[in-house]
Every structure is written in C-alpha cells, then in structure tokens.
Short mmCIF file of C-alpha atoms in Angstrom, two decimals:
data_model
loop_
_atom_site.label_atom_id
_atom_site.label_comp_id
_atom_site.label_asym_id
_atom_site.label_seq_id
_atom_site.Cartn_x
_atom_site.Cartn_y
_atom_site.Cartn_z
CA MET A 1 4.35 -17.80 -23.82
CA MET A 2 1.13 -17.60 -21.85
CA SER A 3 -0.35 -14.02 -23.23
CA ASN A 4 0.24 -15.33 -26.62
CA HIS A 5 -2.43 -18.08 -26.28
CA HIS A 6 -4.96 -14.73 -25.58
CA THR A 7 -5.93 -12.62 -28.23
CA PRO A 8 -7.39 -9.70 -27.09
CA THR A 9 -10.27 -8.05 -29.19
CA ASP A 10 -10.35 -4.93 -31.67
CA GLN A 11 -13.24 -2.60 -29.54
CA ALA A 12 -10.63 -0.47 -27.60
CA ALA A 13 -10.98 0.01 -23.52
CA ILE A 14 -9.02 2.61 -23.53
CA GLU A 15 -8.85 5.41 -26.16
CA VAL A 16 -5.89 8.59 -25.09
CA GLU A 17 -6.05 11.18 -27.82
CA ASN A 18 -3.23 14.74 -28.40
CA LEU A 19 -3.12 14.50 -24.26
CA VAL A 20 -0.69 16.96 -23.02
CA THR A 21 -0.22 17.46 -18.97
CA HIS A 22 1.60 20.22 -17.76
CA TYR A 23 2.49 20.48 -13.92
CA GLY A 24 3.48 23.85 -12.90
CA SER A 25 4.49 25.59 -16.06
CA THR A 26 6.71 22.13 -16.77
CA ARG A 27 5.52 20.63 -19.83
CA ILE A 28 5.48 16.49 -18.76
CA LEU A 29 3.21 14.20 -21.44
CA ASN A 30 3.28 15.79 -24.81
CA ASN A 31 0.50 14.55 -27.64
CA ILE A 32 -0.52 11.11 -26.73
CA ASP A 33 -1.78 9.00 -28.77
CA MET A 34 -2.89 5.66 -27.38
CA GLN A 35 -4.97 2.64 -27.86
CA VAL A 36 -5.96 -0.27 -25.16
CA SER A 37 -7.97 -3.49 -26.75
CA THR A 38 -10.81 -4.63 -25.06
CA GLY A 39 -8.53 -7.89 -22.73
CA GLU A 40 -5.52 -6.45 -23.96
CA ILE A 41 -2.41 -6.01 -20.83
CA MET A 42 -0.56 -3.20 -22.43
CA VAL A 43 2.28 -2.15 -20.32
CA ILE A 44 3.62 1.08 -20.64
CA MET A 45 7.64 1.73 -19.98
CA GLY A 46 10.07 3.60 -20.16
CA GLY A 47 12.83 5.26 -17.75
CA SER A 48 11.94 7.48 -13.97
CA GLY A 49 11.14 10.51 -15.54
CA SER A 50 9.43 9.51 -18.32
CA GLY A 51 6.28 9.81 -17.86
CA LYS A 52 4.82 6.62 -17.01
CA SER A 53 3.30 7.38 -13.26
CA THR A 54 2.56 10.62 -14.78
CA LEU A 55 0.52 9.47 -18.09
CA LEU A 56 -1.36 6.79 -15.42
CA ARG A 57 -2.93 9.48 -12.64
CA TYR A 58 -4.63 11.09 -15.84
CA MET A 59 -5.88 7.87 -16.66
CA LEU A 60 -7.36 7.17 -13.26
CA GLY A 61 -8.49 10.57 -13.61
CA LEU A 62 -6.45 12.47 -10.50
CA HIS A 63 -5.54 15.32 -12.60
CA GLU A 64 -7.66 18.12 -15.34
CA ALA A 65 -5.70 17.75 -18.81
CA THR A 66 -4.42 20.89 -20.32
CA SER A 67 -5.75 19.31 -23.56
CA GLY A 68 -6.67 16.30 -25.33
CA SER A 69 -9.43 13.33 -24.61
CA ILE A 70 -8.67 10.46 -22.23
CA LYS A 71 -11.52 7.65 -23.63
CA LEU A 72 -12.84 4.88 -21.02
CA LEU A 73 -15.12 2.72 -22.56
CA GLY A 74 -16.24 5.12 -24.06
CA GLN A 75 -15.91 7.98 -21.66
CA ASP A 76 -14.64 11.40 -21.72
CA ILE A 77 -13.33 10.91 -18.69
CA THR A 78 -12.35 14.82 -19.38
CA GLU A 79 -15.94 16.23 -20.63
CA ILE A 80 -18.18 14.02 -17.65
CA ASN A 81 -19.61 15.36 -14.01
CA ALA A 82 -18.48 14.10 -10.88
CA GLU A 83 -21.18 11.40 -10.58
CA GLU A 84 -20.52 9.97 -14.15
CA MET A 85 -17.28 9.43 -12.47
CA ASP A 86 -18.22 7.77 -10.21
CA GLU A 87 -20.00 5.01 -12.35
CA LEU A 88 -17.35 4.92 -14.58
CA ARG A 89 -15.44 4.04 -11.09
CA LYS A 90 -16.73 1.46 -10.51
CA ASN A 91 -15.64 -0.57 -12.27
CA MET A 92 -11.85 -0.04 -12.73
CA GLY A 93 -9.28 -1.56 -9.90
CA VAL A 94 -5.89 -0.15 -8.95
CA SER A 95 -3.28 -1.34 -7.43
CA PHE A 96 -0.29 1.31 -6.90
CA GLN A 97 2.80 1.20 -5.96
CA GLY A 98 3.10 1.01 -2.13
CA GLY A 99 -0.43 -0.53 -1.99
CA ALA A 100 -2.09 2.32 -0.58
CA LEU A 101 -4.08 -0.53 2.16
CA PHE A 102 -5.69 1.43 4.42
CA ASN A 103 -3.47 1.26 7.59
CA SER A 104 -6.01 1.34 9.63
CA MET A 105 -8.51 -0.72 8.90
CA THR A 106 -7.83 -5.15 8.24
CA VAL A 107 -6.91 -6.35 5.71
CA GLY A 108 -10.77 -7.96 5.47
CA GLU A 109 -12.52 -4.93 5.41
CA ASN A 110 -9.98 -3.06 2.86
CA VAL A 111 -10.86 -5.67 0.41
CA CYS A 112 -14.26 -5.25 1.13
CA LEU A 113 -14.04 -1.31 0.50
CA PRO A 114 -15.72 -0.88 -2.25
CA LEU A 115 -18.89 -3.55 -1.83
CA ARG A 116 -19.13 -1.50 1.56
CA GLU A 117 -19.98 1.65 -0.70
CA HIS A 118 -21.10 0.40 -3.61
CA THR A 119 -23.63 -1.85 -3.09
CA HIS A 120 -26.92 -2.70 -0.63
CA LEU A 121 -25.07 -6.73 -0.87
CA ASP A 122 -25.95 -7.68 2.71
CA GLU A 123 -23.17 -7.95 5.29
CA ASN A 124 -22.63 -11.80 4.98
CA THR A 125 -22.67 -11.72 1.02
CA ILE A 126 -19.67 -9.22 1.94
CA GLN A 127 -18.00 -11.07 3.82
CA ILE A 128 -17.90 -13.52 1.39
CA MET A 129 -16.36 -11.76 -1.86
CA GLY A 130 -14.24 -10.52 0.26
CA ARG A 131 -12.81 -13.66 0.97
CA MET A 132 -12.75 -14.72 -2.64
CA LYS A 133 -10.89 -12.85 -3.55
CA LEU A 134 -8.37 -13.23 -1.00
CA SER A 135 -8.38 -16.66 -2.09
CA VAL A 136 -7.51 -15.51 -5.59
CA VAL A 137 -4.72 -14.10 -4.12
CA ASN A 138 -3.57 -16.78 -2.38
CA LEU A 139 -4.04 -14.70 1.36
CA GLY A 140 -7.58 -17.05 2.12
CA GLY A 141 -7.48 -16.82 6.29
CA PHE A 142 -5.42 -13.66 6.61
CA GLU A 143 -8.82 -11.23 6.75
CA ASP A 144 -8.43 -10.32 10.55
CA LEU A 145 -4.70 -9.29 9.78
CA MET A 146 -3.46 -5.22 9.57
CA PRO A 147 -2.09 -4.13 7.14
CA ALA A 148 1.11 -3.49 8.83
CA GLN A 149 1.43 -7.57 9.71
CA LEU A 150 1.56 -7.79 6.54
CA SER A 151 5.57 -8.46 4.29
CA GLY A 152 5.09 -6.32 1.70
CA GLY A 153 4.17 -8.78 -1.46
CA MET A 154 1.88 -9.21 0.69
CA ILE A 155 0.71 -6.43 0.87
CA LYS A 156 -0.30 -5.95 -2.87
CA ARG A 157 -2.33 -9.18 -3.71
CA ALA A 158 -4.39 -7.82 -0.98
CA ALA A 159 -4.65 -4.19 -2.85
CA LEU A 160 -4.84 -6.44 -6.15
CA ALA A 161 -7.77 -8.45 -4.25
CA ARG A 162 -9.64 -4.82 -3.54
CA ALA A 163 -8.88 -3.36 -6.63
CA ILE A 164 -10.64 -6.73 -8.21
CA VAL A 165 -13.25 -7.11 -6.02
CA MET A 166 -15.92 -5.04 -7.87
CA ASP A 167 -14.78 -7.20 -10.95
CA PRO A 168 -13.55 -4.57 -13.41
CA LYS A 169 -13.04 -3.75 -16.58
CA LEU A 170 -10.40 -2.26 -16.52
CA LEU A 171 -7.19 -2.32 -13.93
CA PHE A 172 -4.55 -0.49 -13.70
CA PHE A 173 -1.08 -1.41 -11.67
CA ASP A 174 1.15 0.95 -11.02
CA GLU A 175 4.74 -0.46 -11.24
CA PRO A 176 3.36 -3.69 -9.13
CA SER A 177 7.26 -5.35 -8.57
CA ALA A 178 8.93 -2.85 -7.49
CA GLY A 179 10.26 -3.62 -3.70
CA LEU A 180 9.60 -7.34 -4.57
CA ASP A 181 11.97 -10.31 -4.67
CA PRO A 182 12.13 -11.87 -8.11
CA VAL A 183 10.31 -15.11 -6.53
CA ALA A 184 7.14 -12.01 -5.68
CA ALA A 185 7.07 -10.35 -8.53
CA ALA A 186 6.95 -13.54 -10.56
CA GLU A 187 4.28 -14.64 -8.24
CA LEU A 188 2.26 -11.06 -9.49
CA ASP A 189 2.44 -11.43 -12.74
CA ASP A 190 1.08 -15.08 -13.01
CA LEU A 191 -1.71 -14.33 -10.78
CA ILE A 192 -2.33 -10.52 -13.66
CA LEU A 193 -2.29 -12.92 -15.69
CA ARG A 194 -4.96 -15.23 -14.85
CA ILE A 195 -6.70 -12.46 -13.79
CA ARG A 196 -6.90 -11.64 -17.15
CA LYS A 197 -7.67 -14.87 -18.21
CA ALA A 198 -10.64 -15.30 -16.01
CA LEU A 199 -11.87 -11.87 -16.05
CA ASN A 200 -10.97 -11.11 -19.79
CA THR A 201 -9.97 -7.66 -18.15
CA THR A 202 -7.91 -4.77 -19.71
CA ILE A 203 -4.74 -4.17 -18.13
CA VAL A 204 -2.29 -1.39 -18.31
CA VAL A 205 0.53 -2.04 -16.11
CA VAL A 206 3.44 0.74 -15.90
CA THR A 207 6.02 -0.86 -15.21
CA HIS A 208 10.45 -0.50 -15.65
CA ASP A 209 11.15 -3.76 -14.65
CA LEU A 210 11.70 -5.85 -17.60
CA ASP A 211 11.02 -8.99 -16.68
CA SER A 212 7.95 -8.71 -15.99
CA THR A 213 7.24 -6.73 -19.10
CA PHE A 214 8.53 -9.47 -21.04
CA ARG A 215 6.63 -12.12 -18.70
CA ILE A 216 3.06 -10.71 -19.27
CA ALA A 217 2.60 -7.51 -21.86
CA ASP A 218 0.12 -8.42 -24.78
CA ARG A 219 1.59 -4.50 -25.93
CA ILE A 220 3.96 -2.29 -25.05
CA THR A 221 3.88 1.40 -24.92
CA VAL A 222 7.55 3.49 -25.33
CA LEU A 223 7.61 6.38 -23.34
CA ASP A 224 10.57 8.75 -23.27
CA LYS A 225 10.46 12.78 -22.08
CA GLY A 226 6.94 12.02 -22.32
CA ASP A 227 6.62 11.42 -25.62
CA ILE A 228 5.52 8.18 -26.59
CA LEU A 229 9.26 6.09 -28.31
CA MET A 230 7.44 3.18 -29.75
CA ILE A 231 3.92 0.32 -29.42
CA GLY A 232 4.51 -2.50 -30.85
CA THR A 233 4.21 -5.98 -29.34
CA VAL A 234 7.24 -7.61 -26.94
CA GLU A 235 9.12 -8.85 -30.36
CA GLU A 236 8.97 -5.65 -32.19
CA VAL A 237 9.92 -3.11 -28.92
CA ARG A 238 13.00 -6.84 -28.59
CA ASN A 239 14.01 -6.40 -32.18
CA SER A 240 13.93 -1.96 -32.61
CA ASP A 241 16.40 -0.19 -33.28
CA ASN A 242 16.29 2.84 -31.75
CA GLU A 243 18.69 3.25 -29.67
CA ARG A 244 16.97 4.95 -26.71
CA ILE A 245 14.79 1.28 -26.87
CA GLN A 246 17.60 -0.14 -27.18
CA SER A 247 19.92 1.39 -24.69
CA LEU A 248 16.59 0.77 -22.19
CA LEU A 249 16.13 -2.21 -23.16
CA ASN A 250 19.93 -2.76 -22.40
CA ARG A 251 19.82 -1.15 -19.20
CA GLU A 252 22.79 1.54 -20.36
CA ALA A 253 23.62 4.63 -18.52
CA ARG A 254 21.81 7.92 -20.77
CA HIS A 255 25.08 9.72 -22.12
CA ILE A 256 24.36 13.73 -21.43
CA GLU A 257 26.35 14.92 -24.07
CA ILE A 258 27.19 18.84 -22.78
CA ASP A 259 28.53 21.61 -23.77
CA ALA A 260 32.30 22.26 -21.90
CA ASP A 261 30.67 26.27 -21.41
CA GLU A 262 28.13 25.69 -21.23
CA TYR A 263 28.56 23.42 -18.17
CA ILE A 264 31.28 26.20 -16.67
CA LYS A 265 28.51 28.77 -17.33
CA GLU A 266 25.38 26.30 -15.36
CA LEU A 267 28.58 25.74 -12.11
CA THR A 268 29.07 29.79 -11.75
CA GLY A 269 25.49 30.45 -12.11
CA GLN A 270 25.79 33.00 -14.43
CA LYS A 271 22.22 32.18 -16.74
CA SER A 272 22.82 31.84 -20.79
CA MET B 1 18.31 41.05 -1.11
CA LEU B 2 15.49 43.37 -2.41
CA LYS B 3 14.36 41.28 -5.01
CA THR B 4 14.04 38.53 -2.84
CA PHE B 5 12.12 40.04 0.23
CA THR B 6 9.09 41.26 -2.21
CA GLU B 7 9.75 37.64 -3.92
CA LYS B 8 8.75 35.70 -0.90
CA LEU B 9 6.34 38.27 0.61
CA GLY B 10 4.65 37.83 -2.34
CA GLN B 11 4.57 34.04 -3.31
CA THR B 12 3.66 33.71 1.05
CA THR B 13 0.00 35.59 -0.26
CA LEU B 14 -0.09 33.68 -2.83
CA ARG B 15 -0.34 30.84 -0.45
CA GLY B 16 -1.92 32.44 1.97
CA ILE B 17 -4.46 33.79 -1.02
CA GLU B 18 -4.66 29.76 -2.64
CA GLU B 19 -4.80 28.18 0.88
CA LEU B 20 -8.04 30.25 2.28
CA GLY B 21 -9.98 29.63 -1.54
CA TYR B 22 -9.09 26.15 -0.72
CA SER B 23 -10.45 26.53 2.84
CA LEU B 24 -13.66 28.14 1.61
CA ALA B 25 -14.32 24.95 -0.83
CA LEU B 26 -12.96 22.49 1.89
CA LEU B 27 -16.13 24.02 3.98
CA VAL B 28 -18.62 24.21 1.85
CA GLU B 29 -18.52 20.61 0.19
CA SER B 30 -17.51 19.28 3.49
CA PHE B 31 -21.44 20.34 4.01
CA TYR B 32 -22.62 19.37 0.64
CA TRP B 33 -21.84 15.84 1.69
CA LEU B 34 -23.90 15.95 4.78
CA PHE B 35 -27.10 17.21 3.30
CA PHE B 36 -26.55 15.91 -0.60
CA GLY B 37 -24.48 12.95 0.11
CA PHE B 38 -27.68 10.15 0.06
CA ARG B 39 -28.11 11.69 -3.31
CA ARG B 40 -24.95 10.39 -4.88
CA HIS B 41 -25.12 7.29 -2.62
CA GLN B 42 -22.62 7.95 -0.56
CA ALA B 43 -24.20 9.35 2.57
CA VAL B 44 -22.27 10.50 5.64
CA LYS B 45 -21.33 7.54 7.09
CA LEU B 46 -22.54 7.56 11.14
CA PRO B 47 -20.27 5.15 12.85
CA SER B 48 -17.72 7.77 11.63
CA ILE B 49 -17.99 10.71 13.00
CA PHE B 50 -19.37 9.07 16.66
CA SER B 51 -15.44 8.09 16.18
CA GLN B 52 -13.95 11.01 15.35
CA MET B 53 -16.62 12.01 18.41
CA MET B 54 -14.59 9.42 20.45
CA HIS B 55 -11.32 10.57 18.95
CA ILE B 56 -12.05 14.38 19.03
CA GLY B 57 -14.42 15.08 22.62
CA ILE B 58 -14.55 11.29 24.86
CA GLN B 59 -11.22 10.65 24.99
CA ALA B 60 -10.91 14.66 26.31
CA LEU B 61 -12.61 14.69 28.95
CA PRO B 62 -9.58 13.94 31.90
CA ILE B 63 -6.98 16.91 30.60
CA VAL B 64 -9.94 19.08 29.80
CA GLY B 65 -11.30 18.88 33.24
CA ILE B 66 -8.04 18.93 34.58
CA LEU B 67 -6.77 22.33 33.22
CA ALA B 68 -10.47 23.53 34.07
CA PHE B 69 -10.28 23.27 37.32
CA ALA B 70 -6.88 24.77 37.03
CA ILE B 71 -7.59 27.69 35.44
CA GLY B 72 -10.88 28.30 37.84
CA MET B 73 -8.34 28.15 40.37
CA MET B 74 -6.00 30.92 39.20
CA LEU B 75 -8.58 33.17 38.14
CA ALA B 76 -10.38 32.70 41.44
CA ILE B 77 -6.52 33.20 43.60
CA GLN B 78 -5.53 36.50 40.23
CA GLY B 79 -9.03 38.06 41.21
CA ILE B 80 -8.89 38.24 44.44
CA ALA B 81 -5.57 38.86 45.56
CA THR B 82 -6.02 42.21 42.26
CA LEU B 83 -10.01 42.96 44.24
CA LYS B 84 -8.03 41.92 48.07
CA THR B 85 -6.46 45.96 47.42
CA PHE B 86 -10.65 47.43 46.68
CA GLY B 87 -11.62 45.02 49.17
CA ALA B 88 -14.50 44.11 46.94
CA GLU B 89 -12.87 39.66 47.64
CA SER B 90 -16.79 39.11 46.66
CA GLN B 91 -17.01 40.69 43.86
CA VAL B 92 -14.04 37.67 42.79
CA VAL B 93 -17.83 35.50 42.12
CA LEU B 94 -18.63 37.61 39.37
CA GLY B 95 -14.59 37.71 37.69
CA ILE B 96 -14.48 34.78 37.20
CA ALA B 97 -18.27 33.39 36.34
CA LEU B 98 -17.19 34.94 33.06
CA SER B 99 -13.92 35.54 32.06
CA VAL B 100 -14.59 31.74 32.92
CA THR B 101 -17.64 31.46 30.08
CA ARG B 102 -17.35 33.91 27.66
CA GLU B 103 -13.22 34.29 27.41
CA PHE B 104 -10.87 31.33 29.09
CA SER B 105 -13.49 28.15 28.54
CA PRO B 106 -13.89 28.62 24.77
CA LEU B 107 -9.77 29.90 24.13
CA ILE B 108 -7.81 27.36 26.05
CA ILE B 109 -10.61 24.19 25.32
CA GLY B 110 -9.93 25.42 21.18
CA ILE B 111 -5.72 25.80 21.96
CA LEU B 112 -5.81 22.18 23.61
CA VAL B 113 -8.18 20.40 20.74
CA ALA B 114 -5.71 22.20 18.46
CA GLY B 115 -2.69 20.82 20.00
CA ARG B 116 -4.92 17.68 20.68
CA SER B 117 -6.78 16.40 17.64
CA GLY B 118 -5.82 18.80 14.92
CA SER B 119 -3.12 17.96 15.08
CA ALA B 120 -3.51 13.84 14.58
CA LEU B 121 -6.08 15.28 12.12
CA ALA B 122 -3.44 16.82 9.80
CA ALA B 123 -0.31 14.16 10.50
CA ARG B 124 -3.02 11.32 9.99
CA ILE B 125 -3.87 12.85 6.76
CA GLY B 126 -0.55 13.67 5.50
CA THR B 127 0.42 9.88 6.13
CA MET B 128 -2.60 9.03 4.18
CA GLN B 129 -1.20 11.47 1.33
CA MET B 130 2.39 10.06 1.25
CA ALA B 131 1.31 6.18 0.99
CA GLN B 132 -1.13 6.79 -1.41
CA GLU B 133 -4.73 6.45 -0.07
CA ILE B 134 -6.45 9.76 -0.49
CA ASP B 135 -5.50 8.78 -4.00
CA ALA B 136 -6.80 4.69 -3.29
CA LEU B 137 -9.85 6.22 -2.15
CA ARG B 138 -10.98 8.89 -4.92
CA VAL B 139 -10.51 5.72 -7.47
CA ILE B 140 -12.64 3.51 -5.64
CA GLY B 141 -15.66 6.39 -5.98
CA ILE B 142 -15.09 7.60 -2.22
CA SER B 143 -14.64 11.56 -2.36
CA PRO B 144 -11.86 11.62 0.60
CA VAL B 145 -14.10 14.69 1.24
CA ARG B 146 -17.31 12.65 1.89
CA TYR B 147 -14.95 10.26 4.03
CA LEU B 148 -12.90 12.11 5.55
CA VAL B 149 -13.35 15.87 6.41
CA THR B 150 -17.48 15.65 7.08
CA PRO B 151 -17.48 13.12 9.74
CA ALA B 152 -14.15 14.58 11.66
CA MET B 153 -16.00 18.77 11.02
CA ILE B 154 -19.34 16.97 12.40
CA ALA B 155 -17.63 15.48 15.47
CA MET B 156 -15.87 18.78 15.87
CA LEU B 157 -18.76 21.13 15.62
CA ILE B 158 -19.94 19.24 18.85
CA MET B 159 -17.88 18.10 21.21
CA LEU B 160 -15.53 21.53 20.84
CA PRO B 161 -19.03 23.72 22.42
CA ALA B 162 -19.73 20.20 24.48
CA LEU B 163 -16.13 20.35 25.77
CA THR B 164 -16.58 23.85 26.29
CA PHE B 165 -19.42 23.44 28.46
CA PHE B 166 -18.04 20.93 29.96
CA ALA B 167 -15.20 23.41 31.18
CA ASP B 168 -17.23 26.01 31.93
CA LEU B 169 -18.67 23.94 35.29
CA ILE B 170 -15.23 22.68 35.91
CA ALA B 171 -13.78 25.63 35.78
CA LEU B 172 -16.33 27.80 37.76
CA LEU B 173 -16.44 24.75 40.30
CA GLY B 174 -12.03 25.78 40.57
CA GLY B 175 -12.01 29.18 41.60
CA GLY B 176 -15.16 28.09 43.55
CA VAL B 177 -13.24 25.80 45.80
CA TYR B 178 -10.65 27.74 46.36
CA SER B 179 -12.58 30.68 46.46
CA SER B 180 -14.41 28.99 49.67
CA LEU B 181 -11.09 28.20 50.95
CA GLU B 182 -9.51 31.87 51.54
CA LEU B 183 -12.99 33.51 51.58
CA GLY B 184 -14.64 31.32 53.96
CA MET B 185 -17.88 31.52 51.55
CA SER B 186 -19.73 28.93 51.57
CA LEU B 187 -20.14 26.41 47.49
CA GLN B 188 -23.78 26.82 48.41
CA ALA B 189 -23.51 30.57 48.60
CA TYR B 190 -20.86 30.10 46.05
CA ALA B 191 -22.81 28.88 43.38
CA ASP B 192 -26.09 30.72 44.01
CA ARG B 193 -24.13 34.03 43.50
CA THR B 194 -22.58 32.43 40.63
CA ILE B 195 -26.41 31.34 39.20
CA GLU B 196 -27.57 35.26 40.17
CA VAL B 197 -24.49 36.52 38.05
CA LEU B 198 -24.56 34.40 34.83
CA GLN B 199 -25.99 35.37 32.08
CA ILE B 200 -27.45 33.01 30.17
CA ASP B 201 -25.75 35.39 26.44
CA ASP B 202 -22.76 34.76 28.71
CA ILE B 203 -22.35 31.24 28.31
CA THR B 204 -23.72 30.88 25.00
CA GLN B 205 -21.04 33.68 23.34
CA GLY B 206 -18.38 30.74 25.04
CA LEU B 207 -20.09 28.18 22.73
CA TYR B 208 -20.58 30.56 19.77
CA LYS B 209 -17.41 30.93 19.94
CA SER B 210 -16.31 27.36 20.06
CA LEU B 211 -18.09 26.53 16.90
CA VAL B 212 -16.14 28.71 14.73
CA PHE B 213 -12.83 27.71 16.45
CA ALA B 214 -13.93 24.15 15.35
CA VAL B 215 -14.55 24.76 12.01
CA ILE B 216 -10.68 26.71 11.85
CA ILE B 217 -9.01 22.86 13.48
CA THR B 218 -10.92 21.62 10.83
CA LEU B 219 -10.06 22.93 7.80
CA VAL B 220 -6.64 24.29 9.30
CA SER B 221 -6.46 20.69 9.31
CA PHE B 222 -6.80 19.36 6.54
CA VAL B 223 -5.52 21.46 3.85
CA ASN B 224 -2.52 21.26 5.67
CA GLY B 225 -2.59 17.62 5.69
CA PHE B 226 -3.73 17.26 1.83
CA SER B 227 -0.86 19.20 1.03
CA VAL B 228 1.53 16.94 2.35
CA THR B 229 3.87 16.67 -0.92
CA ALA B 230 7.36 15.04 0.89
CA GLY B 231 8.20 12.54 2.48
CA ALA B 232 7.93 11.70 7.50
CA GLU B 233 9.41 15.24 7.19
CA GLY B 234 6.46 16.61 5.29
CA VAL B 235 4.02 14.80 7.65
CA GLY B 236 5.73 17.11 10.49
CA ARG B 237 5.91 20.01 9.33
CA ALA B 238 2.10 19.19 8.00
CA THR B 239 1.30 18.85 12.08
CA THR B 240 3.45 20.65 13.18
CA ARG B 241 2.11 24.25 10.79
CA SER B 242 -1.20 23.44 11.47
CA VAL B 243 -0.95 23.55 15.27
CA VAL B 244 0.44 26.80 14.97
CA LEU B 245 -1.32 28.53 12.91
CA SER B 246 -4.42 26.77 13.89
CA ILE B 247 -3.80 28.60 17.68
CA THR B 248 -2.54 31.48 16.37
CA TYR B 249 -5.93 32.50 13.96
CA ILE B 250 -8.24 30.74 16.58
CA ILE B 251 -6.91 33.43 18.77
CA ILE B 252 -6.76 36.01 15.95
CA ALA B 253 -10.73 34.96 15.80
CA ASP B 254 -11.81 35.32 19.09
CA MET B 255 -10.13 38.81 19.55
CA VAL B 256 -12.80 40.23 16.70
CA PHE B 257 -15.58 37.95 18.12
CA THR B 258 -14.98 40.02 21.61
CA PHE B 259 -14.62 42.83 20.52
CA PHE B 260 -17.60 42.77 18.25
CA LEU B 261 -20.03 40.49 21.02
CA THR B 262 -18.73 43.45 23.60
CA HIS B 263 -19.93 46.62 21.10
#
C-alpha cells in the first residue's frame, strides 16, 4: 500500500482535547480527544449524523466550541485572537464537499485568490503559481473557464488546487469522493497521496467512502453519535471486533430496538 | 391555542431582536474593515466597490429615469387637478418641487433599489452560503464582511443619494413638461419658479433619507442572505423576505424621518 511507505513523525500537527460542542441545546460531540501527527493522513469516518463533518468544521475554526481545546500547529484556536487566526489560516487549505469555488470568478482567479489576498507577489508570479497548481491537479489550460463549465470531478480538483496554492502545512477534505464516479474518486485519492508525499502535508479527510479510506489512511478515527469508537491504523480498524465498527465496514443497516409501548406513545403524540 | 400564539409571538420577537443585534454588529464591522482593514492586511478593494456601484447605480439609471419622469408627471396631473378647485393652478410648481425632493424621489428610489439590488444581494449571498462559498472565504482567511458587505455598503451609500438626485432632476422635468402643456407655461418659466421656491434643505433632506435607506437595504439583504440554511427554497424565501422587510423599514423610517424634519 502506497500510504504505508510513509512514516509520519511523532510531532502532533493537530491536537483535539476534550472537545464538547452543541448545536442549540443538542450535544453533537462528546469529549473528543484525538491527535494527528505531522505528515499523517487521518481519515475521520462514521455514518450520517455521527458528527464527523461537525468535528471538521470545529477544526477549521468555523464555530466556537462549548469546551475543550483544538491546537493546530501548536496554537490553540479556541484562545487565539482573530489576527492570529488569520495568520494560521495561511497554513491551512480546505477542500469543501461541493468544491465551494466562487461562481463569479474563473477557475484561475479562484485558485489565485489566496495569493492575491495574502501575498505581495506581482501579477505575473501569481498567474504562474496558479497555473502550476492547476497542472498539479491535471487541470492545466482550464484557468479561463468558469466553475459552471466544469464537471464534478474537475470542480473538486480545482478546489484542491486552490487549497494547496499557499503550500499549506494542514490540508482538510470534506467528503472528497462524494458525487464522483469511482475512477474520478480514485484519481483524487492518488492526488491526495501525491501531495502528502511531495510536501509532507498533514491531511485530515472526512468521508464515509470505505474504498477511499483504506486507500489513503494512515490512521482512522471512527465516530459514532458524537463519540470516538476507536482510533487506529487501517488494519486495526478492519480487525476490530466492535459491533458498530463492523456494521459500518460491512454496510449493515442499523437496527434500532424500540419498545412497542414507547412506539405507540410516539405515534399518538403522548409524551412518555 | 393561546399557548401556541404566545409561543409564536415570543419566537418572532426573539428573532427580531436577534436580527437587529446582528444588523448592528454587521454595520459596525463593515465600517471597521473600511477604516482599519489595511492594519490587518485586508484593505477593502476599490474595484469591488466600483463593480457594486455599477450594479446598484449605473445599471439602474434607465429605469430610474422612466420612473422619475412618470412620477413628476403624475404629481403635476394630480396637483393641477386638485388646485384647480381653488383656482390656484400656478402653485403646482411649489407642490411638485417640494414633494419630489423631500419625499417621492428618495422613497421611490429606495423601494426600487430594494427590489432591484437588495433582492440580488440577498440571492447572491444566500446562494454563496448554500455552496459553502462563505465558509471558503473564511478558511482562506478573508473576512466575508470585508469582502462582501463593505463594498456593497459603500456602493449603496454613494449610489442611492446619486440616484435620488438624478431622480429629483428627471421628476422635476416630468412635472415641468406636463405643466407647460396644461398651463401654457414655458419650461424656462417653470424652471425659474422651481429654483426660486426650492431651498437647498429640501434637496439635502431627501438625500439624508436616501443614506438611511441605503444602510437599511444593505443590512436587511445581508442578514437574510447570510441566514439561508435550506436549499434553493431557502434562497427564494430569504430574497422575498429581504425585499418585503427592506420596503417596510424604508417606509417606516421615512415616516419617522419626515416627522422629525418637519417639527
């Protein structure tokens, strides 16, 4: 396996400690503890509603946690001020589920936006760097197209080009293979591995795609209903005898036991 | 029944207070970025202000011209017909001049821009919110307020008074054309009389109003756009809501404004 040729260093690039989050009054994440080493590819997997996307959004600093800490590159994002967060963001790249390319800009402008906003490079250099990153994701020559003219796979690759244009130390993916055919999904997996190999980037991938997970992961965090079921290597997760993990791996439907009386009460609208 | 009613009332009130607070925060933040953005290496970019000015102002000129001309004529028709009963048709010039500059121009332009640009802003922001483009801006380290709200706010604050002043001129012309046809008064005489009766305060009063309307339209559009959560339907709902609310607030603000300015 390609991913096994790489040995991440021990130094943690991402440390999540006792993270608790709420949405309104509903608790979404319970005491999450996890670490991602520098240069490691960590895949966060779990079923729908497991809290995996929520965990990612908190790591990106898009919401404020109820309690706990999230350290990125040694800085606790729950404590630093807005300016320090802006600085930190220059070392982070994110590829969103739908790509999130800016529809009013060309592909090239999308990719170059972080450079335009954060660097004082001249226009020519910016253009060249943009084209370079587009050719990394096999989209050389597409810089003048609008996002609406691209296919789903191309949008994801363009979004990846934008995410890596600043050569970030941390790279985050939300459902990279969602909506892609198996070939395009495999290509994206290869790209993720190549980027890590070239830049020793620490990568966090949130996905429910098992094939993709086993192809790229160094370690896997399995989430279920806001709790971590286990963190381990691909082999450890595969060999786990935890029932819920096995049902996730074998794509079994969840069986929810309901008491008959409770069910009747629920149907008739009586509170138990 | 009573419980659901009070519950609903409570929820609506809470939402209203929440949105008011959010609007005020957005207002403060958009000016923060304008004046202090460069300190955080995020200066507001002139081209984005110009592009908004183009959408909000320049492209609205034809429709503003048509509306203003029609309103000027309408005021002349009404004015002459009403004043005829007192035999005071010649006073129509004063009536048109004051009602156009103080009331009709700012109000109609406010409503027009709320419908035309406010809805476009709400729809654009709502769509961006749905496509995670707003999140993408934030993770790139670009403040969505600095990048989206401030340019629109500045453009509105410049273009709404400009459009209002333009509408003043065209509406007065419309009134003049009808009056000269109906009363046999020359356009020159109409213009002289208008300049004679019109105080500079009458015009500035209208322009001040348009500044307030500019802030209302921008804040309402963005608050609704940013709060979109559920799909295409949500974008549609936010757009409609922002137009209806903008127009409502504009008319209420106009009434309050007029009360204080005439007392």
